[in-house]
CSV table of C-alpha atoms and ligand atoms in Angstrom, one decimal:
chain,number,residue,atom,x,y,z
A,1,UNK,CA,139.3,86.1,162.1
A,2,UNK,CA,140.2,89.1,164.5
A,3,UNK,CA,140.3,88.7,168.5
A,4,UNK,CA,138.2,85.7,169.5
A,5,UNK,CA,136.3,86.6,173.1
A,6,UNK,CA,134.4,83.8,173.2
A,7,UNK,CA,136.5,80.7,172.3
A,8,UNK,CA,133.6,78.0,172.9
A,9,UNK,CA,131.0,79.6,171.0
A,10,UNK,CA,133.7,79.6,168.0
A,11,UNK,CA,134.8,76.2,168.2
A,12,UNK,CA,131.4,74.9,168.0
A,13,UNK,CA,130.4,77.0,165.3
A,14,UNK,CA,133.7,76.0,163.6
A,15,UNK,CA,132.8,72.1,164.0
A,16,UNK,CA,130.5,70.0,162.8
A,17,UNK,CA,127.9,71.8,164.7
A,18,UNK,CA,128.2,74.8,162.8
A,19,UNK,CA,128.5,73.0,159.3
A,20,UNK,CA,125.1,70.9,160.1
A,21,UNK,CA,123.7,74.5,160.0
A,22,UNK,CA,125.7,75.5,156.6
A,23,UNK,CA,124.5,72.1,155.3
A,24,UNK,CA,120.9,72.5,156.1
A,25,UNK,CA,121.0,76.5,156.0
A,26,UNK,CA,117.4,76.4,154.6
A,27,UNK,CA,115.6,74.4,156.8
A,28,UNK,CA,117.1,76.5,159.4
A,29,UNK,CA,115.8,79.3,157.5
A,30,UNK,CA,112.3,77.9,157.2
A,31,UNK,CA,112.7,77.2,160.7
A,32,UNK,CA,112.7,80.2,162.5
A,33,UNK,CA,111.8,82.4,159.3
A,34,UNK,CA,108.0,83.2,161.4
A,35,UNK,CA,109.4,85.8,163.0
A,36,UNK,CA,110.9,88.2,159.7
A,37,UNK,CA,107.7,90.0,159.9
A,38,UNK,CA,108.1,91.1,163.6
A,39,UNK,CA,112.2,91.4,162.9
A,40,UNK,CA,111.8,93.7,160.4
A,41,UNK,CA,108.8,95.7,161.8
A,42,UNK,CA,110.7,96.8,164.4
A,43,UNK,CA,113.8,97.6,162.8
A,44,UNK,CA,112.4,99.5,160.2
A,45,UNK,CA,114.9,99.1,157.6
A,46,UNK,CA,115.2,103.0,155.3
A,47,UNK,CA,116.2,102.8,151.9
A,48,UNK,CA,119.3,104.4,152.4
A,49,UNK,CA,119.9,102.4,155.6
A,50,UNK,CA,123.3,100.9,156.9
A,51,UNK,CA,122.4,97.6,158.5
A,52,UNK,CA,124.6,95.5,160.7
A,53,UNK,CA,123.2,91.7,161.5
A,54,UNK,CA,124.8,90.4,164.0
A,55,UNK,CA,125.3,86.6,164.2
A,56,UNK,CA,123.7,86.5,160.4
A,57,UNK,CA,124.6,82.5,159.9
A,58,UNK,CA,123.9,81.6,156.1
A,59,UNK,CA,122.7,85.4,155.8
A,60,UNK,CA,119.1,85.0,154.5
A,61,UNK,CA,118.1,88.2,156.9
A,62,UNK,CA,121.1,90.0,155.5
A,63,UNK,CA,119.6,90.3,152.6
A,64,UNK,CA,116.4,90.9,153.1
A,65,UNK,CA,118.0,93.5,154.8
A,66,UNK,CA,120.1,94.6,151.7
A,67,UNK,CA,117.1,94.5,149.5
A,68,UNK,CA,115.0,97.1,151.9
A,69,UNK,CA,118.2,99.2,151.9
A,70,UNK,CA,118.1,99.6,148.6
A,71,UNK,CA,120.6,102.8,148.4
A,72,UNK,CA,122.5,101.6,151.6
A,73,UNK,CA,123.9,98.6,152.6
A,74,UNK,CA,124.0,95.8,154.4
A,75,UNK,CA,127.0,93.7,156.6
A,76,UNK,CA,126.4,90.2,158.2
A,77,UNK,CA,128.6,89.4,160.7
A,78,UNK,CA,129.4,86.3,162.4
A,79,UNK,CA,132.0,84.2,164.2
A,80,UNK,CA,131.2,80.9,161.9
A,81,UNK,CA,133.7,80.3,158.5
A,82,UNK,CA,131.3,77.2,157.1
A,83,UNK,CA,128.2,79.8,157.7
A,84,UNK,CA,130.1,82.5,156.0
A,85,UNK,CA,130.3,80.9,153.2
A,86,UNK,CA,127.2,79.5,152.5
A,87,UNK,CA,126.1,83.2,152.7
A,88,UNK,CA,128.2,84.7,150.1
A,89,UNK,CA,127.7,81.8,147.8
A,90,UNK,CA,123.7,82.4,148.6
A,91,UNK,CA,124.2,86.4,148.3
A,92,UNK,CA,126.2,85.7,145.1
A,93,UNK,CA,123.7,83.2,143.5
A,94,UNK,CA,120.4,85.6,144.0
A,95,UNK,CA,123.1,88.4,142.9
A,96,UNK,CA,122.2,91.2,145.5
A,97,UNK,CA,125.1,93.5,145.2
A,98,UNK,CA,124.8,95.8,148.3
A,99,UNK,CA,126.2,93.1,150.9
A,100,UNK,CA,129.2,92.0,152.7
A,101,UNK,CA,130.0,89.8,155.3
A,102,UNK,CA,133.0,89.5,158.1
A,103,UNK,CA,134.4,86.6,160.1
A,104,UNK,CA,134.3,88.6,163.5
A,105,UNK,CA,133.6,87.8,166.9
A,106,UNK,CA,130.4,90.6,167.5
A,107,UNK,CA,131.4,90.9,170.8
A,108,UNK,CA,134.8,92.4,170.5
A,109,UNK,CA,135.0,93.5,166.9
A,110,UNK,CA,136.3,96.8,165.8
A,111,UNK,CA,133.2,97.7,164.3
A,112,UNK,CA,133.3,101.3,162.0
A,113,UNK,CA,132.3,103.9,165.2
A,114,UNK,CA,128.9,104.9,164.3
A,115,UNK,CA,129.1,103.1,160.7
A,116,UNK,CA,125.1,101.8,160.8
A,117,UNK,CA,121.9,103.2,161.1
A,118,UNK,CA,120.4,99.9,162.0
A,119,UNK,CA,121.9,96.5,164.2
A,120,UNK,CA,119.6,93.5,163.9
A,121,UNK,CA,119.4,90.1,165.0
A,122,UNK,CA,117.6,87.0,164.2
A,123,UNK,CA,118.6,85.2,167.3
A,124,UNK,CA,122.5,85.9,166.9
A,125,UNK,CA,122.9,87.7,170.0
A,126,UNK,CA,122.6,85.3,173.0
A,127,UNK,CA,125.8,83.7,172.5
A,128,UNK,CA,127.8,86.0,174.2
A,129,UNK,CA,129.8,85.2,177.1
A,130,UNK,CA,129.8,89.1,178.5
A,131,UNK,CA,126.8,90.5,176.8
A,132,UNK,CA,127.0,93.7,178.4
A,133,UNK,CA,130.4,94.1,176.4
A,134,UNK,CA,128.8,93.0,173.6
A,135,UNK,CA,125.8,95.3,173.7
A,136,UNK,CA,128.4,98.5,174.5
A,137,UNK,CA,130.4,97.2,171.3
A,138,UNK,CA,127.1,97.1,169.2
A,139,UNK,CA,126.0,100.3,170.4
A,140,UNK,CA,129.4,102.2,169.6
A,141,UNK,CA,129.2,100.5,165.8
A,142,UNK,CA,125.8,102.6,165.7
A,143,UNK,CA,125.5,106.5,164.9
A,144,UNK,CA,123.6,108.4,167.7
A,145,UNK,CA,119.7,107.6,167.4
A,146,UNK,CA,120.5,104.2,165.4
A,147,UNK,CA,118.1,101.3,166.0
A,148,UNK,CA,118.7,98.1,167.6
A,149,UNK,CA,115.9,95.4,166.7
A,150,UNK,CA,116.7,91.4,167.4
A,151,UNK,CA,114.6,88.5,168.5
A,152,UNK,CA,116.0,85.9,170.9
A,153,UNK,CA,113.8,83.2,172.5
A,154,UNK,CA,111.4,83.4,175.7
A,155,UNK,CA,111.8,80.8,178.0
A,156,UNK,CA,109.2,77.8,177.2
A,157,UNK,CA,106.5,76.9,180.3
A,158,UNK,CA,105.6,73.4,180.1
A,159,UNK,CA,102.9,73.6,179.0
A,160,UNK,CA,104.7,74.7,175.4
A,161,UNK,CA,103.9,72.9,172.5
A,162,UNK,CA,108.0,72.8,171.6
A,163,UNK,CA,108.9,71.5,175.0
A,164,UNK,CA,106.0,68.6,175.1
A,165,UNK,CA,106.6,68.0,171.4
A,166,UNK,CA,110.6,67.0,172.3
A,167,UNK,CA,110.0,65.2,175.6
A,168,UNK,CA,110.4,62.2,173.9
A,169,UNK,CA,113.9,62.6,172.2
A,170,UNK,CA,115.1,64.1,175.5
A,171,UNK,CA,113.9,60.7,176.9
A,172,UNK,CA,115.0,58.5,174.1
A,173,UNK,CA,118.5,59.8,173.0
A,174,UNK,CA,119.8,61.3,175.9
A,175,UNK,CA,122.1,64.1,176.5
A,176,UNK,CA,123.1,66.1,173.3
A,177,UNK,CA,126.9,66.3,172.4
A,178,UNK,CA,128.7,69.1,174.0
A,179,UNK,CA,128.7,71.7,170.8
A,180,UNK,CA,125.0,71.4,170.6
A,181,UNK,CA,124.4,71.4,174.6
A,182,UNK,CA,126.9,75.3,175.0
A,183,UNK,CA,124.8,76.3,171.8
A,184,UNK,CA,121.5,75.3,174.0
A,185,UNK,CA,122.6,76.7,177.1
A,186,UNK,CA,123.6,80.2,175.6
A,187,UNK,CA,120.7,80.5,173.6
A,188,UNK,CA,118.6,80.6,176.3
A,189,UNK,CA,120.6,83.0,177.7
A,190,UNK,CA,118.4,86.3,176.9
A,191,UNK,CA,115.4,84.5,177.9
A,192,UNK,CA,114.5,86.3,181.0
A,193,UNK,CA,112.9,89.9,180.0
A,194,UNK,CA,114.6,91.5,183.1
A,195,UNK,CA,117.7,90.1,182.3
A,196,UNK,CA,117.7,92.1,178.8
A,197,UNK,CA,116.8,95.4,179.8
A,198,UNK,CA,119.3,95.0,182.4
A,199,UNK,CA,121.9,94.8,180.3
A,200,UNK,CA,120.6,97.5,178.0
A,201,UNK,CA,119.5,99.8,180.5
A,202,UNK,CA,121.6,99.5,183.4
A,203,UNK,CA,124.9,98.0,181.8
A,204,UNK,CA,124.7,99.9,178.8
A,205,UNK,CA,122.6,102.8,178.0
A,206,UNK,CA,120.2,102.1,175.2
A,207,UNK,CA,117.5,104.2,175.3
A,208,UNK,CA,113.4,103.8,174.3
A,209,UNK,CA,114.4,99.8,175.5
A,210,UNK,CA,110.8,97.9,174.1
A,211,UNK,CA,110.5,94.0,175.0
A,212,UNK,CA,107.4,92.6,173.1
A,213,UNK,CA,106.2,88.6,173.2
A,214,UNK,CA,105.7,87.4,169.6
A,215,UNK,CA,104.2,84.4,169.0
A,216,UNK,CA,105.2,82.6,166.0
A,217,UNK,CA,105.2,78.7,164.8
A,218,UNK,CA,108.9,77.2,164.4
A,219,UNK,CA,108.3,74.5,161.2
A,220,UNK,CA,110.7,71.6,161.7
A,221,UNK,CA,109.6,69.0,158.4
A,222,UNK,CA,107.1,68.3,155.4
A,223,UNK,CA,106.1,66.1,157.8
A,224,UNK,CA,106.8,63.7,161.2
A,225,UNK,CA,109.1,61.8,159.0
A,226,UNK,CA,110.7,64.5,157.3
A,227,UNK,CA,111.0,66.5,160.9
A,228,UNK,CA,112.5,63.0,162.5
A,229,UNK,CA,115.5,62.7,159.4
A,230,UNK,CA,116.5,66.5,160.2
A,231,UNK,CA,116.6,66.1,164.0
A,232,UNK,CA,118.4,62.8,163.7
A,233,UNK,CA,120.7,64.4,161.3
A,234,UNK,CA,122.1,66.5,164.3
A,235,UNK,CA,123.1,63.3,165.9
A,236,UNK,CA,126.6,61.9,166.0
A,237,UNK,CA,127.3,58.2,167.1
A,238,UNK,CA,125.3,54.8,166.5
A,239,UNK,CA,121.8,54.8,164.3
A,240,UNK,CA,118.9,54.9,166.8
A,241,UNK,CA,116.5,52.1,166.5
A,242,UNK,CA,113.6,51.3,164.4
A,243,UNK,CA,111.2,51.3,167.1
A,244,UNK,CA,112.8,54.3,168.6
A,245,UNK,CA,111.9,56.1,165.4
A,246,UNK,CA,108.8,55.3,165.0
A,247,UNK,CA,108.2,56.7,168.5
A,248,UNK,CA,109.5,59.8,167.7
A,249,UNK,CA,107.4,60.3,164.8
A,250,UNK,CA,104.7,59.4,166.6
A,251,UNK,CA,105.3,61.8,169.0
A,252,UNK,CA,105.7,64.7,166.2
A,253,UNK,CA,102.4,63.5,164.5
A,254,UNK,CA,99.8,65.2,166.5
A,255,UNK,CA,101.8,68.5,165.1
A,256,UNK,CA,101.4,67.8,161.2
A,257,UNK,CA,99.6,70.7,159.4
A,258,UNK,CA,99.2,70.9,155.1
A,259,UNK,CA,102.0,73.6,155.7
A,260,UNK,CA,104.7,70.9,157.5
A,261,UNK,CA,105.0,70.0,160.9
A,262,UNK,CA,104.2,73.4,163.1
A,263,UNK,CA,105.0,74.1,166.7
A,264,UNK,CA,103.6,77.0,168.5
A,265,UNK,CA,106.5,79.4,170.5
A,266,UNK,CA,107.8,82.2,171.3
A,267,UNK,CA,110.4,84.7,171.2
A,268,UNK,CA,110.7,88.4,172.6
A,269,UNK,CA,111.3,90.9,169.6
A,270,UNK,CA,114.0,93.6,171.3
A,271,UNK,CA,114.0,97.2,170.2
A,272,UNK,CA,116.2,99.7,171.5
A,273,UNK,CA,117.9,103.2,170.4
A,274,UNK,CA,121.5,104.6,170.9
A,275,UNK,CA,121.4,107.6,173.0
A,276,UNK,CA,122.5,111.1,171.6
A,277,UNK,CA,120.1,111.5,168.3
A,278,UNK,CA,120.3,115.5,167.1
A,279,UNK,CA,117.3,117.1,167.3
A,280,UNK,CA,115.5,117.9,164.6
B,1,LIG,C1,121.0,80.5,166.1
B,1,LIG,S1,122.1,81.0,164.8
B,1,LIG,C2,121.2,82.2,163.9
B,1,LIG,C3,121.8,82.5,162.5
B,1,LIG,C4,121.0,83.5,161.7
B,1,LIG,N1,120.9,84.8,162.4
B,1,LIG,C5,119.7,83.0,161.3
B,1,LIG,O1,118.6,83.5,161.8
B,1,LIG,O2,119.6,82.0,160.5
B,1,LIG,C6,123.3,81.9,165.7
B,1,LIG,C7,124.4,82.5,164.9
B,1,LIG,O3,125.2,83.3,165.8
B,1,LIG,C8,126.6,83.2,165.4
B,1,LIG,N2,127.4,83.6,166.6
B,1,LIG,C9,127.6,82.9,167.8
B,1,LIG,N3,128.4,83.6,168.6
B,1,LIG,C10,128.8,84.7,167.9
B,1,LIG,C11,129.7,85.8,168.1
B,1,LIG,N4,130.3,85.9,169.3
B,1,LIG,N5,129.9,86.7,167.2
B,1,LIG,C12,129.3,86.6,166.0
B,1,LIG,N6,128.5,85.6,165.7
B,1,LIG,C13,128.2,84.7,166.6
B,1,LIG,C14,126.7,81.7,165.1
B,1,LIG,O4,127.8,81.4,164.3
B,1,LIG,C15,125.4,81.5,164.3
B,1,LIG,O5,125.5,81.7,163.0
């Protein structure tokens, strides 16, 4: 990997955190896959389209990405080995040709100066320590009057179904390990509005900066029990109890649907320009 700026992000994403998400890339995928739609409205991918995804994980947006450019390309990038691999395995399996991927940090990268039209991110872009560096960095890897389109999450009232749904395993396990707690904390990083069009606006200069609330339904399991093996999954240390389990699914029940076990959120979908486009 080249120059590492944020050395706790990469160590987590190097560990066992990081390969719990190569390991189970596709429930994280079904996951957070609600807001593609929105994603990819707003980047509004061209055939011919270069398209940087920053923080792509196992890469399933990169190549969705790589299929709507048909006659460009596409290049995830992202600071995680174990993730890296699942994506080229995945890209090399469903056999789409027009994608690559690079062990990077995003933040500090030598990115090609304006090599893409596009830069998006399915929540990969919170987990910078200096994200107005980052978000300068990004914008010099676009050409003048390139698109920026990511979604990161909105903070969660409590009144949210996500926060009431995981009182319980707050209460009953505890404290997370450290990898997954850094991960928490810097994903919630973007979640103030004002916070993210001060660093495109005022610490970097984006331009036609556009902050929209999406709702969308994050799908954790076929069902309670199915939700409770995947969250346990994430656990290191001793079993938890049998009781304790059945609390837990108990507490996930009131969410099951036909289509799995739903939750209703949501995230901000970001859309910005680089300044400088020619006129037509
Ligand atoms: C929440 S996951 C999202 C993964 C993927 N975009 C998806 O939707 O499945 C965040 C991703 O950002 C990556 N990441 C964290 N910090 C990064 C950095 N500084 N540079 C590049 N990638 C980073 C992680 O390795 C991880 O794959």
């Amino acid at each position: 990997m080249t120059t590492v700026a944020n050395p706790r992000q990469a160590e987590a994403w190097n560990g066992p955190f990081g390969a719990h998400w190569a390991t189970h890339h596709e429930r994280y995928d079904t996951l957070v896959s609600g807001v593609n739609d929105a994603l990819f409205a707003g980047a509004a991918i061209e055939a011919g389209d270069r398209v940087l995804d920053v923080g792509c994980g196992a890469g399933a947006t990169t190549r969705i990405a790589a299929r709507l450019a048909a006659h460009g390309h596409a290049v995830g990038v992202d600071i995680s080995a174990p993730l890296l691999d699942r994506a080229r395995a995945l890209t090399a399996a469903e056999g789409v040709a027009n994608v690559a991927y690079e062990c990077a940090d995003a933040q500090v990268h030598r990115f090609p100066p304006a090599g893409y039209d596009v830069a998006i991110s399915r929540g990969g872009v919170m987990f910078f320590g200096n994200h107005a560096a980052a978000f300068r960095n990004l914008a010099r890897a676009l050409r003048p009057g390139g698109r920026l389109a990511f979604v990161c999450p909105r903070q969660a009232g409590p009144d949210s179904e996500e926060v009431q749904a995981f009182e319980l395993f707050g209460k009953l396990l505890g404290e997370p390990d450290t990898d997954t707690a850094a991960a928490q904390i810097a994903m919630a990083s973007l979640s103030d509005p004002t916070r993210i069009r001060e660093v495109l606006q005022r610490y970097t200069d984006y331009e036609k900066v556009a902050v929209e609330p999406v709702a969308v339904e994050t799908v954790w399991g076929r069902d309670a029990a199915d939700a409770v093996d995947f969250l346990l999954s994430r656990r290191t240390g001793t079993p938890v109890a049998a009781d304790t389990r059945a609390a837990l699914e108990d507490s996930l029940r009131p969410y099951e649907t036909e289509r799995g076990v739903r939750l209703r959120g949501a995230v901000w979908l970001v859309t910005a320009t680089r300044p400088g486009a020619r006129r037509q």
